[in-house]
């Protein structure tokens, strides 16, 4: 009973502080200034991965266009020059989003993004025989030019390798319309 009460309180707080109804997304909340962030970030898709079954799930999926690029999902829709913004996509964040879409029944979206992200990894591998840590999802390759912060793009990163294989499984699944 105690844990159920805590879960309900946490759910209420999540919807009070993190859900931006007008935009149909979850966002960070600045407790110091008492307002939601206006910054569109890939983490707004994470509730799907966490199994958030709600009538508003479709609203979250409708915002994929904020992040979807030719090579996968961008970290944000703002190019600041930092590695955690556009045009960069990372395997773990793409995986959390794609797996969430898949598990919540948005299989065509998951399949499409998985195909695009894996095509980006394939392009980089064809170019130099490596799989990298992060990718430029706007240009669909591993050419990254970070202006500020951690500028290298490590080779042979385990999470990229694992996500690539998991995305292959989703990308190979039949389209939802074909499965019916």
Coordinates of C-alpha atoms in Angstrom, one line a residue:
X1 CA 0.0 0.0 0.0
X2 CA 2.8 2.4 0.9
X3 CA 4.6 1.8 -2.4
X4 CA 1.4 2.2 -4.4
X5 CA 0.8 5.5 -2.7
X6 CA 4.3 6.7 -3.5
X7 CA 3.9 5.6 -7.1
X8 CA 0.7 7.6 -7.4
X9 CA 2.3 10.7 -5.9
X10 CA 5.3 10.3 -8.2
X11 CA 3.0 10.0 -11.2
X12 CA 1.0 13.1 -10.2
X13 CA 4.3 15.0 -9.8
X14 CA 5.6 13.9 -13.2
X15 CA 2.4 15.1 -14.8
X16 CA 2.4 18.3 -12.8
X17 CA 6.0 19.3 -13.4
X18 CA 7.2 17.5 -16.5
X19 CA 4.2 17.3 -18.9
X20 CA 3.7 20.3 -21.2
X21 CA 0.2 19.7 -22.4
X22 CA 0.2 22.5 -25.0
X23 CA 3.2 21.0 -26.7
X24 CA 2.3 17.4 -26.0
X25 CA 5.8 16.6 -24.6
X26 CA 7.6 15.9 -21.4
X27 CA 10.3 18.4 -20.5
X28 CA 12.8 19.2 -17.8
X29 CA 11.5 21.4 -15.0
X30 CA 13.5 24.3 -13.5
X31 CA 12.6 24.3 -9.8
X32 CA 14.6 27.5 -9.1
X33 CA 12.6 29.5 -11.6
X34 CA 9.4 27.4 -11.3
X35 CA 8.9 26.7 -15.0
X36 CA 9.3 24.0 -17.6
X37 CA 12.2 24.1 -20.0
X38 CA 11.3 25.2 -23.5
X39 CA 14.1 23.1 -24.9
X40 CA 13.0 20.1 -27.1
X41 CA 15.1 17.1 -26.0
X42 CA 15.1 13.5 -27.0
X43 CA 14.4 12.5 -23.4
X44 CA 10.8 13.6 -24.0
X45 CA 10.4 10.2 -25.6
X46 CA 11.7 8.2 -22.6
X47 CA 8.3 7.8 -20.9
X48 CA 7.3 5.4 -23.8
X49 CA 10.4 3.3 -23.0
X50 CA 9.3 3.3 -19.4
X51 CA 6.0 1.8 -20.4
X52 CA 3.9 4.9 -20.0
X53 CA 0.5 3.7 -21.2
X54 CA -1.7 6.8 -21.5
X55 CA -4.0 8.4 -24.0
X56 CA -1.4 11.1 -24.4
X57 CA 1.2 8.6 -25.8
X58 CA 0.1 9.5 -29.3
X59 CA 0.9 13.2 -28.6
X60 CA 4.4 12.3 -27.7
X61 CA 4.8 10.2 -30.8
X62 CA 3.4 13.1 -32.9
X63 CA 6.5 15.1 -31.8
X64 CA 9.0 12.7 -33.4
X65 CA 9.5 15.4 -36.1
X66 CA 11.3 17.5 -33.5
X67 CA 14.1 15.0 -33.5
X68 CA 13.8 12.7 -36.5
X69 CA 16.5 13.3 -39.1
X70 CA 17.6 11.3 -42.2
X71 CA 20.1 9.3 -40.1
X72 CA 18.1 8.7 -36.9
X73 CA 17.0 10.8 -33.9
X74 CA 18.9 13.9 -33.0
X75 CA 19.5 14.8 -29.4
X76 CA 17.6 18.0 -29.7
X77 CA 16.3 20.4 -32.4
X78 CA 18.9 23.0 -31.7
X79 CA 22.5 23.2 -33.0
X80 CA 24.6 24.6 -30.2
X81 CA 27.8 23.0 -31.3
X82 CA 27.7 20.7 -28.2
X83 CA 27.7 17.0 -28.6
X84 CA 24.4 16.7 -26.8
X85 CA 22.5 18.7 -29.4
X86 CA 21.6 18.6 -33.1
X87 CA 23.0 17.2 -35.4
X88 CA 24.3 14.5 -33.1
X89 CA 22.6 11.2 -32.4
X90 CA 23.8 8.6 -29.9
X91 CA 23.1 4.9 -29.9
X92 CA 21.7 4.7 -26.4
X93 CA 19.2 7.6 -26.8
X94 CA 18.1 6.3 -30.2
X95 CA 17.7 2.8 -28.7
X96 CA 15.6 4.1 -25.7
X97 CA 13.3 5.9 -28.1
X98 CA 13.0 3.1 -30.7
X99 CA 12.5 0.4 -28.1
X100 CA 9.8 2.5 -26.4
X101 CA 8.0 3.1 -29.7
X102 CA 8.2 -0.6 -30.5
X103 CA 6.9 -1.7 -27.1
X104 CA 4.1 0.8 -27.1
X105 CA 2.8 -0.4 -30.4
X106 CA 4.2 2.4 -32.7
X107 CA 6.1 -0.3 -34.7
X108 CA 6.2 1.5 -38.0
X109 CA 7.8 4.5 -36.5
X110 CA 10.3 2.3 -34.6
X111 CA 11.1 0.3 -37.7
X112 CA 11.7 3.4 -39.8
X113 CA 14.0 5.1 -37.3
X114 CA 15.9 1.8 -36.7
X115 CA 16.5 1.5 -40.4
X116 CA 17.7 5.1 -40.7
X117 CA 20.0 4.8 -37.6
X118 CA 21.5 1.5 -38.8
X119 CA 22.0 3.0 -42.3
X120 CA 24.0 5.8 -40.7
X121 CA 26.2 3.2 -38.9
X122 CA 26.5 1.2 -42.2
X123 CA 27.6 4.4 -44.0
X124 CA 30.4 5.1 -41.5
X125 CA 31.5 1.5 -41.5
X126 CA 31.7 1.4 -45.3
X127 CA 33.8 4.6 -45.3
X128 CA 36.4 3.7 -42.7
X129 CA 35.7 0.2 -41.3
X130 CA 34.7 1.5 -37.9
X131 CA 31.6 1.8 -35.7
X132 CA 31.7 5.0 -33.7
X133 CA 30.5 6.4 -30.5
X134 CA 28.2 9.2 -31.9
X135 CA 26.8 10.1 -35.3
X136 CA 25.8 13.1 -37.3
X137 CA 22.1 12.1 -37.9
X138 CA 21.5 15.1 -40.1
X139 CA 24.1 14.1 -42.7
X140 CA 23.7 10.4 -41.9
X141 CA 27.3 9.6 -41.1
X142 CA 30.0 9.5 -38.4
X143 CA 31.5 12.8 -39.4
X144 CA 31.1 14.9 -36.2
X145 CA 32.5 18.3 -35.6
X146 CA 31.9 19.2 -32.0
X147 CA 32.7 22.8 -31.3
X148 CA 32.7 22.7 -27.5
X149 CA 33.3 19.9 -25.0
X150 CA 34.4 16.3 -25.7
X151 CA 35.4 16.5 -29.4
X152 CA 36.6 12.9 -30.2
X153 CA 34.5 10.2 -31.6
X154 CA 35.6 6.9 -30.2
X155 CA 36.0 3.8 -32.3
X156 CA 34.4 0.5 -31.4
X157 CA 32.0 1.7 -28.8
X158 CA 30.1 -1.2 -27.3
X159 CA 26.8 0.6 -27.0
X160 CA 26.8 1.4 -30.7
X161 CA 27.6 -2.2 -31.6
X162 CA 24.8 -3.5 -29.4
X163 CA 22.2 -1.0 -30.5
X164 CA 23.1 -1.6 -34.1
X165 CA 22.2 -5.3 -33.7
X166 CA 19.0 -4.6 -31.8
X167 CA 18.0 -2.1 -34.4
X168 CA 18.6 -4.7 -37.1
X169 CA 15.9 -6.9 -35.4
X170 CA 13.4 -4.1 -35.3
X171 CA 14.2 -2.9 -38.8
X172 CA 13.7 -6.4 -40.2
X173 CA 10.2 -6.8 -38.6
X174 CA 7.3 -6.6 -41.0
X175 CA 5.4 -3.4 -41.3
X176 CA 2.4 -3.2 -38.9
X177 CA 0.0 -3.0 -41.9
X178 CA 1.6 -6.1 -43.4
X179 CA 1.3 -8.0 -40.1
X180 CA -2.5 -7.6 -40.1

